[in-house]
């Protein structure tokens, strides 16, 4: 590790080809902004100081950077007069904050828009630079299409002479396949002397940082160029097409890494995993699955198909099928889906179940508790072992405020209930089908609210004459119209034998 390392990240350019109100380096890829990827790589070098050069939309970019890396020094480049000018602004900002301490050690310059760059590559490059005691080192690359890049010009012995920018290059120089990735390392003392001597007499009228190579050569100092094998690591995304290309590449790398770590991915092409996701061995991911943000999945869990999990925690052996979930915590061996929508604050206990067409939010569902079918569970606590009947609505909103429903352990609530919060249902309590629970139900009690059923015999034959319904009723021996009414006494709608919708 370098003993005195300064890293300068350039991020002042406009990025107009994004055609976006969002600054280029802030565009997300693999669950992070482009510049966050770079800052993560930079941090792994354990630098003594990091300076970020901001300019365009710096009110967006500056806070984003200091949010990620509070100790970063922000240097403002009012006008983008070239990479050499940008680095000069960075060094000036540093000199101001470090009370005029002369620059020492190694300075690495990187760009804020190279999301595939790894810390490993940066560290290896800095180590080579330092071992060779170069004044300047270039992280170069051999590419099939060098157009647009600065070319690394070497003499017949292979020594680096200069970097020539596309616009300033001769026809012969344009044939050179070795390009400057933009990532450079400097001896700090040399850089401080060279910066003021960079001119802008070139095709772009800009101060080129790359002119430092020529300046080092002129002073008889050593210049190194180290081609990186994996050139995509230094590629920037200038427009949204390149952003998608790099996004696919980044994802492919992440998915491959997890497969090597013991995760089964049935279809890598339709599986998207963000950079910060953590997966245990023997997790299985089925096609069409996106694992986003800080999602963590434990061993033997099976996720998918067609599932999106953002910032979720999935327990060992859990089964998640066709689910959209955010900020949910799912216990070991629990089962969710298909077609469930888990909103923030959902917690499902060990062995619990959230079934088909169920929406949950701020819901703490205990171990072994089940919400199997067609329900909305909002602002709720459901005790362990409790079963919620099909089609239950936790009515948490009275039009003004949200309220909680608390249900105890091992309760059995029947189908098509509405719990009008705030309300409590005690341990081991029961409810009848269609009950609207407005009052607390004590432990062990049965609550019913549906009125007694009236059965008017022959009604269909009289009121639906001539329909298929009436014909079917007649054929089944329906009573004549006017045969009277069966009235039922108190009908709780639930008894140990009464059918619940259950799995
Ligand atoms: C630069 C290099 C070129 C290299 C290429 C790799 C120079 C002169 N040229 O060219 O050799 O092959 O990168 O992509 O260095 N920036 C600022 N302030 C400025 C100018 C640029 O912060 O005044 C930042 C940009 O935001 C960007 C980076 O520096 O992140 C590179 O700038 P860009 O204009 O893309 O440089 P190139 O012309 O592509
Ligand atoms: Ca560029």
Short mmCIF file of C-alpha atoms and ligand atoms in Angstrom, two decimals:
data_model
loop_
_atom_site.label_atom_id
_atom_site.label_comp_id
_atom_site.label_asym_id
_atom_site.label_seq_id
_atom_site.Cartn_x
_atom_site.Cartn_y
_atom_site.Cartn_z
CA UNK A 1 0.00 0.00 0.00
CA UNK A 2 1.29 3.46 -0.90
CA UNK A 3 2.65 5.35 2.06
CA UNK A 4 1.39 8.76 1.05
CA UNK A 5 -1.37 8.51 -1.48
CA UNK A 6 -3.59 11.22 -2.91
CA UNK A 7 -6.36 10.28 -5.33
CA UNK A 8 -7.97 12.89 -7.55
CA UNK A 9 -11.30 11.97 -9.15
CA UNK A 10 -12.34 14.13 -12.10
CA UNK A 11 -16.06 14.74 -12.39
CA UNK A 12 -16.49 18.30 -13.61
CA UNK A 13 -17.49 17.55 -17.21
CA UNK A 14 -21.03 18.13 -18.39
CA UNK A 15 -21.91 14.74 -19.83
CA UNK A 16 -24.28 16.38 -22.31
CA UNK A 17 -24.65 13.19 -24.35
CA UNK A 18 -26.68 11.68 -21.53
CA UNK A 19 -29.36 14.28 -22.39
CA UNK A 20 -30.41 14.23 -18.80
CA UNK A 21 -31.19 16.59 -15.96
CA UNK A 22 -29.21 14.14 -13.85
CA UNK A 23 -25.48 14.65 -14.02
CA UNK A 24 -23.63 11.88 -15.83
CA UNK A 25 -21.66 10.43 -12.93
CA UNK A 26 -24.84 10.21 -10.84
CA UNK A 27 -26.60 7.83 -13.23
CA UNK A 28 -27.16 4.47 -11.56
CA UNK A 29 -25.63 1.23 -12.71
CA UNK A 30 -25.57 -2.00 -10.71
CA UNK A 31 -27.34 -0.26 -7.83
CA UNK A 32 -24.81 2.50 -7.35
CA UNK A 33 -24.10 5.79 -9.08
CA UNK A 34 -21.21 5.59 -11.55
CA UNK A 35 -19.07 7.70 -9.26
CA UNK A 36 -19.89 5.53 -6.24
CA UNK A 37 -18.33 2.57 -8.04
CA UNK A 38 -15.19 4.62 -8.59
CA UNK A 39 -15.12 5.85 -4.98
CA UNK A 40 -15.50 2.28 -3.68
CA UNK A 41 -12.51 1.23 -5.81
CA UNK A 42 -10.55 4.28 -4.68
CA UNK A 43 -11.29 3.64 -1.00
CA UNK A 44 -9.85 0.14 -1.26
CA UNK A 45 -6.47 1.83 -1.93
CA UNK A 46 -6.71 3.35 1.56
CA UNK A 47 -5.69 6.76 0.27
CA UNK A 48 -4.50 9.46 2.65
CA UNK A 49 -6.67 11.99 0.86
CA UNK A 50 -9.24 12.08 -1.92
CA UNK A 51 -10.09 15.17 -3.93
CA UNK A 52 -13.08 15.24 -6.25
CA UNK A 53 -13.17 17.90 -8.95
CA UNK A 54 -16.70 19.09 -9.56
CA UNK A 55 -18.05 21.71 -11.93
CA UNK A 56 -21.20 21.06 -13.92
CA UNK A 57 -24.22 20.66 -11.63
CA UNK A 58 -21.94 20.66 -8.64
CA UNK A 59 -24.91 21.31 -6.36
CA UNK A 60 -26.00 17.75 -7.28
CA UNK A 61 -22.61 16.08 -7.51
CA UNK A 62 -20.85 17.65 -4.50
CA UNK A 63 -23.33 16.52 -1.82
CA UNK A 64 -23.55 13.08 -3.43
CA UNK A 65 -19.79 12.64 -3.13
CA UNK A 66 -19.49 13.95 0.42
CA UNK A 67 -22.49 11.79 1.36
CA UNK A 68 -20.54 8.73 0.24
CA UNK A 69 -17.13 9.86 1.41
CA UNK A 70 -17.37 12.64 4.00
CA UNK A 71 -13.60 13.13 4.17
CA UNK A 72 -13.34 13.88 0.42
CA UNK A 73 -12.18 17.38 -0.45
CA UNK A 74 -14.31 19.03 -3.13
CA UNK A 75 -12.47 21.20 -5.62
CA UNK A 76 -14.61 23.42 -7.81
CA UNK A 77 -13.57 23.87 -11.42
CA UNK A 78 -15.72 26.75 -12.62
CA UNK A 79 -14.86 26.34 -16.27
CA UNK A 80 -13.81 23.04 -17.80
CA UNK A 81 -10.51 23.99 -19.39
CA UNK A 82 -9.17 20.46 -19.63
CA UNK A 83 -7.89 17.61 -17.48
CA UNK A 84 -4.63 19.43 -16.71
CA UNK A 85 -6.55 22.42 -15.47
CA UNK A 86 -8.85 20.16 -13.42
CA UNK A 87 -5.91 18.54 -11.64
CA UNK A 88 -4.37 21.96 -11.00
CA UNK A 89 -7.63 23.05 -9.34
CA UNK A 90 -7.55 19.85 -7.23
CA UNK A 91 -3.99 20.43 -6.08
CA UNK A 92 -4.75 24.07 -5.24
CA UNK A 93 -7.75 22.99 -3.16
CA UNK A 94 -5.58 20.47 -1.33
CA UNK A 95 -2.84 22.97 -0.65
CA UNK A 96 -5.45 25.29 0.86
CA UNK A 97 -6.94 22.62 3.13
CA UNK A 98 -3.56 21.15 4.15
CA UNK A 99 -2.27 24.62 5.02
CA UNK A 100 0.30 24.80 2.30
CA UNK A 101 1.99 21.42 2.88
CA UNK A 102 4.05 20.56 -0.18
CA UNK A 103 2.74 17.62 -2.17
CA UNK A 104 4.46 14.34 -1.41
CA UNK A 105 4.12 10.67 -2.29
CA UNK A 106 1.93 9.37 -5.09
CA UNK A 107 -0.99 11.06 -6.83
CA UNK A 108 -3.42 8.91 -8.80
CA UNK A 109 -5.88 10.58 -11.16
CA UNK A 110 -9.07 8.73 -12.06
CA UNK A 111 -12.37 9.64 -13.74
CA UNK A 112 -15.77 9.55 -12.11
CA UNK A 113 -17.51 7.67 -14.92
CA UNK A 114 -15.75 4.28 -15.08
CA UNK A 115 -18.08 2.00 -13.11
CA UNK A 116 -16.29 -1.28 -13.89
CA UNK A 117 -12.97 -0.16 -12.43
CA UNK A 118 -11.88 -2.36 -9.52
CA UNK A 119 -9.82 -1.49 -6.49
CA UNK A 120 -7.57 -4.40 -7.34
CA UNK A 121 -6.60 -2.83 -10.69
CA UNK A 122 -6.00 0.57 -9.09
CA UNK A 123 -3.84 -0.94 -6.36
CA UNK A 124 -1.79 -3.00 -8.82
CA UNK A 125 -1.27 0.07 -11.02
CA UNK A 126 -0.13 2.26 -8.10
CA UNK A 127 2.21 -0.50 -6.94
CA UNK A 128 3.81 -0.79 -10.40
CA UNK A 129 4.17 2.96 -10.62
CA UNK A 130 5.89 3.13 -7.25
CA UNK A 131 8.11 0.10 -7.80
CA UNK A 132 9.39 1.57 -11.09
CA UNK A 133 9.91 5.00 -9.45
CA UNK A 134 8.29 6.73 -12.40
CA UNK A 135 7.53 10.43 -12.57
CA UNK A 136 4.38 9.55 -14.52
CA UNK A 137 2.69 6.21 -15.15
CA UNK A 138 -0.11 5.58 -17.58
CA UNK A 139 -2.73 2.90 -17.17
CA UNK A 140 -3.03 2.13 -20.86
CA UNK A 141 -5.06 -0.32 -22.90
CA UNK A 142 -4.80 -2.05 -26.23
CA UNK A 143 -8.09 -1.57 -28.07
CA UNK A 144 -9.52 -2.48 -31.46
CA UNK A 145 -11.08 0.97 -31.94
CA UNK A 146 -8.70 3.58 -30.53
CA UNK A 147 -10.63 6.46 -32.16
CA UNK A 148 -11.21 9.35 -29.75
CA UNK A 149 -8.60 8.33 -27.20
CA UNK A 150 -5.18 9.75 -26.52
CA UNK A 151 -2.57 7.42 -28.05
CA UNK A 152 0.52 6.21 -26.20
CA UNK A 153 3.52 7.00 -28.39
CA UNK A 154 6.60 4.84 -27.76
CA UNK A 155 10.04 4.88 -29.34
CA UNK A 156 11.72 1.86 -30.99
CA UNK A 157 12.88 0.62 -27.56
CA UNK A 158 9.33 0.72 -26.28
CA UNK A 159 9.97 3.70 -23.99
CA UNK A 160 7.01 6.03 -23.67
CA UNK A 161 7.56 9.40 -25.34
CA UNK A 162 4.20 11.11 -25.16
CA UNK A 163 0.44 10.87 -25.17
CA UNK A 164 -1.03 12.46 -28.28
CA UNK A 165 -4.71 13.34 -28.33
CA UNK A 166 -6.85 12.24 -31.29
CA UNK A 167 -7.24 15.75 -32.68
CA UNK A 168 -3.53 16.47 -32.49
CA UNK A 169 -2.35 13.09 -33.78
CA UNK A 170 -0.72 12.49 -37.13
CA UNK A 171 -2.17 9.91 -39.50
CA UNK A 172 0.47 7.39 -38.35
CA UNK A 173 -0.13 8.08 -34.68
CA UNK A 174 -3.85 7.45 -35.19
CA UNK A 175 -2.97 3.86 -36.12
CA UNK A 176 -1.57 3.24 -32.62
CA UNK A 177 -3.75 0.76 -30.73
CA UNK A 178 -2.40 1.56 -27.25
CA UNK A 179 -4.56 4.22 -25.66
CA UNK A 180 -4.48 6.26 -22.49
CA UNK A 181 -7.30 5.03 -20.25
CA UNK A 182 -7.17 8.40 -18.49
CA UNK A 183 -5.95 6.88 -15.23
CA UNK A 184 -2.51 8.26 -14.45
CA UNK A 185 -0.16 8.06 -11.50
CA UNK A 186 2.35 10.75 -10.59
CA UNK A 187 5.18 11.42 -8.28
CA UNK A 188 3.61 14.27 -6.30
CA UNK A 189 6.67 16.49 -6.42
CA UNK A 190 6.96 16.17 -10.17
CA UNK A 191 3.23 16.83 -10.64
CA UNK A 192 3.37 20.03 -8.60
CA UNK A 193 6.19 21.33 -10.77
CA UNK A 194 4.68 20.19 -14.06
CA UNK A 195 1.12 21.50 -13.64
CA UNK A 196 1.89 25.22 -14.04
CA UNK A 197 3.94 24.44 -17.12
CA UNK A 198 1.13 22.76 -19.06
CA UNK A 199 -0.02 25.00 -21.91
CA UNK A 200 -3.17 25.00 -23.98
CA UNK A 201 -1.66 25.38 -27.44
CA UNK A 202 -3.41 22.41 -29.03
CA UNK A 203 -6.35 21.54 -31.28
CA UNK A 204 -8.82 21.80 -28.36
CA UNK A 205 -7.33 24.87 -26.70
CA UNK A 206 -7.37 22.86 -23.43
CA UNK A 207 -4.84 22.20 -20.71
CA UNK A 208 -4.05 18.51 -21.24
CA UNK A 209 -2.95 16.53 -18.20
CA UNK A 210 -1.38 14.14 -20.71
CA UNK A 211 1.24 16.80 -21.57
CA UNK A 212 2.93 15.86 -18.30
CA UNK A 213 4.37 12.82 -20.10
CA UNK A 214 6.33 14.98 -22.52
CA UNK A 215 7.39 17.28 -19.65
CA UNK A 216 8.74 14.31 -17.70
CA UNK A 217 10.65 13.05 -20.72
CA UNK A 218 12.11 16.51 -21.32
CA UNK A 219 13.37 16.52 -17.72
CA UNK A 220 14.97 13.10 -18.24
CA UNK A 221 12.52 11.34 -15.89
CA UNK A 222 11.02 7.87 -16.26
CA UNK A 223 7.54 7.35 -17.69
CA UNK A 224 5.77 4.00 -17.51
CA UNK A 225 2.74 2.67 -19.35
CA UNK A 226 1.00 -0.47 -18.10
CA UNK A 227 -1.63 -1.94 -20.41
CA UNK A 228 -4.62 -3.27 -18.49
CA UNK A 229 -5.87 -6.63 -19.83
CA UNK A 230 -9.46 -5.93 -18.94
CA UNK A 231 -9.96 -2.68 -20.86
CA UNK A 232 -13.68 -2.44 -20.04
CA UNK A 233 -12.65 -1.48 -16.51
CA UNK A 234 -11.51 1.89 -17.76
CA UNK A 235 -14.42 2.52 -20.12
CA UNK A 236 -16.70 5.41 -19.35
CA UNK A 237 -20.37 5.72 -20.16
CA UNK A 238 -20.95 8.87 -22.18
CA UNK A 239 -24.52 8.19 -23.27
CA UNK A 240 -27.33 5.89 -22.23
CA UNK A 241 -26.48 3.27 -24.83
CA UNK A 242 -22.99 2.92 -23.35
CA UNK A 243 -24.52 2.98 -19.87
CA UNK A 244 -26.73 -0.01 -20.76
CA UNK A 245 -23.78 -1.84 -22.35
CA UNK A 246 -21.66 -1.33 -19.26
CA UNK A 247 -24.63 -2.22 -17.06
CA UNK A 248 -25.05 -5.56 -18.81
CA UNK A 249 -21.32 -6.21 -18.57
CA UNK A 250 -21.19 -5.28 -14.89
CA UNK A 251 -24.17 -7.51 -14.17
CA UNK A 252 -22.61 -10.40 -16.05
CA UNK A 253 -19.50 -10.05 -13.89
CA UNK A 254 -21.50 -9.96 -10.66
CA UNK A 255 -23.66 -12.95 -11.64
CA UNK A 256 -20.57 -14.95 -12.66
CA UNK A 257 -18.87 -14.13 -9.38
CA UNK A 258 -21.85 -15.42 -7.37
CA UNK A 259 -22.05 -18.60 -9.41
CA UNK A 260 -18.40 -19.20 -8.61
CA UNK A 261 -19.26 -18.64 -4.94
CA UNK A 262 -21.82 -21.44 -5.08
CA UNK A 263 -25.06 -19.74 -6.13
CA UNK A 264 -27.20 -21.49 -8.77
CA UNK A 265 -28.39 -19.04 -11.41
CA UNK A 266 -30.64 -20.75 -13.89
CA UNK A 267 -30.66 -17.93 -16.43
CA UNK A 268 -27.83 -15.39 -16.07
CA UNK A 269 -29.22 -13.32 -18.96
CA UNK A 270 -32.44 -12.46 -17.08
CA UNK A 271 -30.93 -12.27 -13.61
CA UNK A 272 -29.88 -8.86 -12.30
CA UNK A 273 -27.87 -8.53 -9.13
CA UNK A 274 -26.73 -5.19 -7.73
CA UNK A 275 -23.17 -4.68 -6.54
CA UNK A 276 -24.01 -4.57 -2.84
CA UNK A 277 -26.19 -7.71 -2.73
CA UNK A 278 -24.89 -10.59 -0.59
CA UNK A 279 -25.80 -14.22 -1.35
CA UNK A 280 -24.98 -17.39 0.56
CA UNK A 281 -23.85 -20.62 -1.07
CA UNK A 282 -26.65 -22.88 -2.36
CA UNK A 283 -29.03 -20.03 -2.98
CA UNK A 284 -30.99 -20.71 -6.19
CA UNK A 285 -32.09 -17.90 -8.45
CA UNK A 286 -34.72 -18.64 -11.09
CA UNK A 287 -35.20 -16.65 -14.33
CA UNK A 288 -36.42 -13.07 -14.37
CA UNK A 289 -35.17 -12.16 -10.93
CA UNK A 290 -33.72 -8.82 -9.79
CA UNK A 291 -31.90 -8.64 -6.48
CA UNK A 292 -31.37 -4.98 -5.75
CA UNK A 293 -29.84 -2.61 -3.24
CA UNK A 294 -28.59 -4.18 -0.03
CA UNK A 295 -30.54 -7.42 -0.37
CA UNK A 296 -29.11 -10.35 1.58
CA UNK A 297 -30.16 -13.96 0.92
CA UNK A 298 -29.29 -16.88 3.22
CA UNK A 299 -28.40 -20.45 2.30
CA UNK A 300 -30.80 -22.73 0.43
CA UNK A 301 -33.30 -19.98 -0.28
CA UNK A 302 -34.95 -20.21 -3.70
CA UNK A 303 -35.81 -16.89 -5.33
CA UNK A 304 -37.96 -16.47 -8.44
CA UNK A 305 -38.98 -16.80 -11.09
CA UNK A 306 -40.00 -13.23 -11.89
CA UNK A 307 -39.16 -11.65 -8.56
CA UNK A 308 -37.81 -8.25 -7.55
CA UNK A 309 -36.31 -7.81 -4.10
CA UNK A 310 -34.92 -4.45 -3.05
CA UNK A 311 -33.14 -4.06 0.31
CA UNK A 312 -34.66 -7.31 1.58
CA UNK A 313 -33.35 -9.92 3.98
CA UNK A 314 -34.30 -13.48 3.09
CA UNK A 315 -33.82 -16.30 5.60
CA UNK A 316 -32.38 -19.74 5.13
CA UNK A 317 -34.40 -22.04 2.93
CA UNK A 318 -37.14 -19.49 2.29
CA UNK A 319 -39.13 -19.78 -0.92
CA UNK A 320 -39.95 -16.55 -2.78
CA UNK A 321 -42.03 -16.97 -5.96
CA UNK A 322 -43.12 -14.11 -8.27
CA UNK A 323 -42.84 -11.42 -5.63
CA UNK A 324 -42.19 -7.68 -5.59
CA UNK A 325 -40.71 -6.70 -2.25
CA UNK A 326 -38.90 -3.76 -0.72
CA UNK A 327 -37.38 -3.46 2.78
CA UNK A 328 -38.93 -6.75 3.86
CA UNK A 329 -37.40 -9.31 6.22
CA UNK A 330 -38.40 -12.92 5.57
CA UNK A 331 -37.69 -15.64 8.11
CA UNK A 332 -36.07 -18.99 7.55
CA UNK A 333 -38.19 -21.56 5.69
CA UNK A 334 -40.96 -19.01 5.16
CA UNK A 335 -42.84 -18.93 1.90
CA UNK A 336 -43.96 -15.91 -0.10
CA UNK A 337 -45.95 -15.70 -3.31
CA UNK A 338 -46.89 -16.15 -5.99
CA UNK A 339 -47.99 -12.62 -6.82
CA UNK A 340 -47.36 -10.95 -3.48
CA UNK A 341 -46.45 -7.30 -2.94
CA UNK A 342 -44.36 -6.70 0.17
CA UNK A 343 -43.89 -3.07 1.08
CA UNK A 344 -41.42 -1.58 3.57
CA UNK A 345 -41.64 -2.81 7.13
CA UNK A 346 -42.91 -6.26 6.30
CA UNK A 347 -41.50 -8.98 8.60
CA UNK A 348 -42.43 -12.59 8.23
CA UNK A 349 -41.38 -15.08 10.92
CA UNK A 350 -39.76 -18.48 10.63
CA UNK A 351 -41.91 -20.86 8.60
CA UNK A 352 -44.55 -18.20 8.01
CA UNK A 353 -46.51 -17.69 4.83
CA UNK A 354 -47.61 -14.74 2.74
CA UNK A 355 -49.60 -16.20 -0.12
CA UNK A 356 -51.02 -15.24 -3.50
CA UNK A 357 -52.30 -11.73 -4.13
CA UNK A 358 -51.43 -10.48 -0.68
CA UNK A 359 -50.14 -6.95 -0.06
CA UNK A 360 -48.35 -6.18 3.18
CA UNK A 361 -46.90 -3.01 4.71
CA UNK A 362 -45.51 -2.35 8.21
CA UNK A 363 -46.67 -5.80 9.12
CA UNK A 364 -45.01 -8.04 11.65
CA UNK A 365 -46.22 -11.55 10.95
CA UNK A 366 -45.03 -14.07 13.55
CA UNK A 367 -43.35 -17.45 13.30
CA UNK A 368 -45.56 -19.96 11.54
CA UNK A 369 -48.29 -17.37 10.99
CA UNK A 370 -50.08 -17.39 7.65
CA UNK A 371 -51.81 -14.91 5.43
CA UNK A 372 -52.46 -17.30 2.58
CA UNK A 373 -54.84 -15.60 0.16
CA UNK A 374 -55.98 -12.29 -1.34
CA UNK A 375 -55.47 -9.92 1.56
CA UNK A 376 -54.17 -6.48 2.53
CA UNK A 377 -52.17 -6.42 5.76
CA UNK A 378 -51.14 -2.88 6.68
CA UNK A 379 -49.85 -1.61 10.05
CA UNK A 380 -50.38 -4.95 11.71
CA UNK A 381 -48.95 -7.37 14.19
CA UNK A 382 -49.95 -11.00 13.80
CA UNK A 383 -48.86 -13.43 16.50
CA UNK A 384 -47.18 -16.77 15.94
CA UNK A 385 -49.24 -19.60 14.54
CA UNK A 386 -52.17 -17.37 13.65
CA UNK A 387 -54.07 -17.97 10.41
CA UNK A 388 -55.74 -15.10 8.59
CA UNK A 389 -58.68 -16.07 6.39
CA UNK A 390 -58.83 -15.42 2.66
CA UNK A 391 -59.76 -11.97 1.49
CA UNK A 392 -59.04 -10.11 4.73
CA UNK A 393 -58.53 -6.37 4.78
CA UNK A 394 -56.68 -4.66 7.57
CA UNK A 395 -58.45 -1.29 7.34
CA UNK A 396 -55.61 0.80 8.71
CA UNK A 397 -56.63 4.22 7.44
CA UNK A 398 -59.61 6.19 8.67
CA UNK A 399 -59.18 8.87 6.04
CA UNK A 400 -57.02 10.99 8.32
CA UNK A 401 -54.57 8.79 10.22
CA UNK A 402 -53.15 5.27 10.13
CA UNK A 403 -53.86 2.85 12.95
CA UNK A 404 -52.59 -0.57 14.01
CA UNK A 405 -54.26 -3.92 14.27
CA UNK A 406 -52.80 -6.36 16.77
CA UNK A 407 -53.70 -10.04 16.58
CA UNK A 408 -52.47 -12.53 19.16
CA UNK A 409 -51.05 -16.01 18.83
CA UNK A 410 -52.82 -18.99 17.29
CA UNK A 411 -55.90 -17.01 16.39
CA UNK A 412 -58.14 -18.17 13.52
CA UNK A 413 -59.83 -15.42 11.63
CA UNK A 414 -62.29 -16.41 8.93
CA UNK A 415 -62.63 -15.36 5.29
CA UNK A 416 -63.59 -11.93 4.11
CA UNK A 417 -62.98 -10.11 7.36
CA UNK A 418 -62.28 -6.44 7.81
CA UNK A 419 -60.27 -5.33 10.82
CA UNK A 420 -61.04 -1.69 11.46
CA UNK A 421 -57.97 -0.36 13.21
CA UNK A 422 -57.12 0.40 15.91
CA UNK A 423 -58.33 -2.96 17.09
CA UNK A 424 -56.98 -5.96 18.99
CA UNK A 425 -57.80 -9.64 18.66
CA UNK A 426 -56.57 -11.77 21.52
CA UNK A 427 -54.61 -15.01 21.62
CA UNK A 428 -56.54 -18.01 20.36
CA UNK A 429 -59.54 -15.88 19.33
CA UNK A 430 -61.76 -16.61 16.33
CA UNK A 431 -63.96 -14.63 13.95
CA UNK A 432 -66.79 -15.63 11.65
CA UNK A 433 -66.81 -15.26 7.87
CA UNK A 434 -67.51 -11.77 6.68
CA UNK A 435 -66.95 -10.22 10.10
CA UNK A 436 -66.17 -6.54 10.37
CA UNK A 437 -64.15 -6.30 13.57
CA UNK A 438 -64.55 -2.86 15.09
CA UNK A 439 -64.22 -3.77 18.79
CA UNK A 440 -61.42 -5.66 20.51
CA UNK A 441 -61.90 -9.41 20.68
CA UNK A 442 -60.67 -10.97 23.94
CA UNK A 443 -58.54 -14.12 23.97
CA UNK A 444 -60.49 -17.23 23.11
CA UNK A 445 -63.65 -15.34 22.02
CA UNK A 446 -65.54 -15.69 18.74
CA UNK A 447 -66.50 -12.43 17.04
CA UNK A 448 -69.23 -12.37 14.39
CA UNK A 449 -70.91 -9.41 12.81
CA UNK A 450 -72.64 -10.68 9.68
CA UNK A 451 -76.47 -10.53 10.11
CA UNK A 452 -78.64 -13.64 9.99
CA UNK A 453 -79.17 -15.05 6.48
CA UNK A 454 -82.65 -14.83 4.84
CA UNK A 455 -83.50 -17.49 2.22
CA UNK A 456 -86.50 -16.59 0.00
CA UNK A 457 -87.70 -19.75 -1.68
CA UNK A 458 -88.46 -19.68 -5.43
CA UNK A 459 -87.26 -16.11 -5.83
CA UNK A 460 -85.37 -16.87 -9.04
CA UNK A 461 -88.31 -18.54 -10.77
CA UNK A 462 -90.37 -15.39 -10.21
CA UNK A 463 -87.77 -12.68 -10.77
CA UNK A 464 -85.59 -14.27 -13.41
CA UNK A 465 -88.19 -15.98 -15.55
CA UNK A 466 -86.89 -17.20 -18.90
CA UNK A 467 -83.22 -17.14 -17.98
CA UNK A 468 -80.77 -20.03 -17.95
CA UNK A 469 -80.54 -19.48 -14.23
CA UNK A 470 -84.28 -20.02 -13.77
CA UNK A 471 -84.19 -23.06 -16.07
CA UNK A 472 -81.38 -24.61 -14.03
CA UNK A 473 -83.21 -23.86 -10.79
CA UNK A 474 -86.44 -25.40 -12.15
CA UNK A 475 -84.65 -28.52 -13.35
CA UNK A 476 -83.12 -28.89 -9.88
CA UNK A 477 -86.62 -28.86 -8.37
CA UNK A 478 -86.67 -25.32 -7.01
CA UNK A 479 -89.62 -24.45 -4.81
CA UNK A 480 -92.49 -22.52 -6.46
CA UNK A 481 -92.44 -18.74 -6.11
CA UNK A 482 -94.19 -17.67 -2.95
CA UNK A 483 -93.27 -20.82 -1.04
CA UNK A 484 -92.05 -18.72 1.79
CA UNK A 485 -88.85 -17.87 3.52
CA UNK A 486 -86.45 -19.82 5.63
CA UNK A 487 -85.14 -17.65 8.37
CA UNK A 488 -82.05 -18.62 10.18
CA UNK A 489 -81.41 -17.95 13.80
CA UNK A 490 -78.23 -16.35 15.00
CA UNK A 491 -75.77 -17.55 12.38
CA UNK A 492 -72.24 -17.09 13.50
CA UNK A 493 -70.99 -18.29 10.14
CA UNK A 494 -68.30 -20.23 11.83
CA UNK A 495 -68.14 -23.49 13.71
CA UNK A 496 -65.44 -26.08 13.99
CA UNK A 497 -66.96 -27.72 10.90
CA UNK A 498 -67.62 -24.55 8.90
CA UNK A 499 -65.41 -24.30 5.85
CA UNK A 500 -62.64 -21.75 5.92
CA UNK A 501 -60.66 -21.06 2.82
CA UNK A 502 -57.42 -22.75 3.82
CA UNK A 503 -54.54 -24.31 2.11
C1 LIG B 1 -9.07 12.08 -21.91
C2 LIG B 1 -7.57 12.02 -22.14
C3 LIG B 1 -7.28 10.97 -23.20
C4 LIG B 1 -7.84 9.63 -22.78
C5 LIG B 1 -9.31 9.75 -22.47
C6 LIG B 1 -9.82 8.47 -21.87
C7 LIG B 1 -6.63 14.22 -21.75
C8 LIG B 1 -6.17 15.48 -22.35
N1 LIG B 1 -7.11 13.32 -22.56
O1 LIG B 1 -9.65 12.53 -23.10
O2 LIG B 1 -5.88 10.86 -23.40
O3 LIG B 1 -7.63 8.67 -23.81
O4 LIG B 1 -9.55 10.80 -21.53
O5 LIG B 1 -11.20 8.56 -21.72
O6 LIG B 1 -6.54 14.07 -20.54
N2 LIG B 1 -12.77 16.67 -16.83
C9 LIG B 1 -12.83 17.62 -15.85
N3 LIG B 1 -12.51 18.89 -16.15
C10 LIG B 1 -12.11 19.25 -17.38
C11 LIG B 1 -12.04 18.28 -18.38
C12 LIG B 1 -12.36 17.00 -18.08
O7 LIG B 1 -13.20 17.33 -14.72
O8 LIG B 1 -11.82 20.44 -17.57
C13 LIG B 1 -13.12 15.30 -16.52
C14 LIG B 1 -14.36 14.84 -17.25
O9 LIG B 1 -15.52 15.05 -16.47
C15 LIG B 1 -14.07 13.36 -17.46
C16 LIG B 1 -12.56 13.29 -17.57
O10 LIG B 1 -12.08 14.48 -16.96
O11 LIG B 1 -14.47 12.59 -16.35
C17 LIG B 1 -12.06 13.16 -18.98
O12 LIG B 1 -12.51 14.25 -19.72
P1 LIG B 1 -12.87 14.10 -21.23
O13 LIG B 1 -13.27 15.39 -21.76
O14 LIG B 1 -13.80 12.96 -21.42
O15 LIG B 1 -11.44 13.70 -21.83
P2 LIG B 1 -11.14 13.09 -23.24
O16 LIG B 1 -11.15 14.17 -24.21
O17 LIG B 1 -12.06 11.96 -23.49
CA1 LIG B 2 -13.82 10.72 -22.40
#
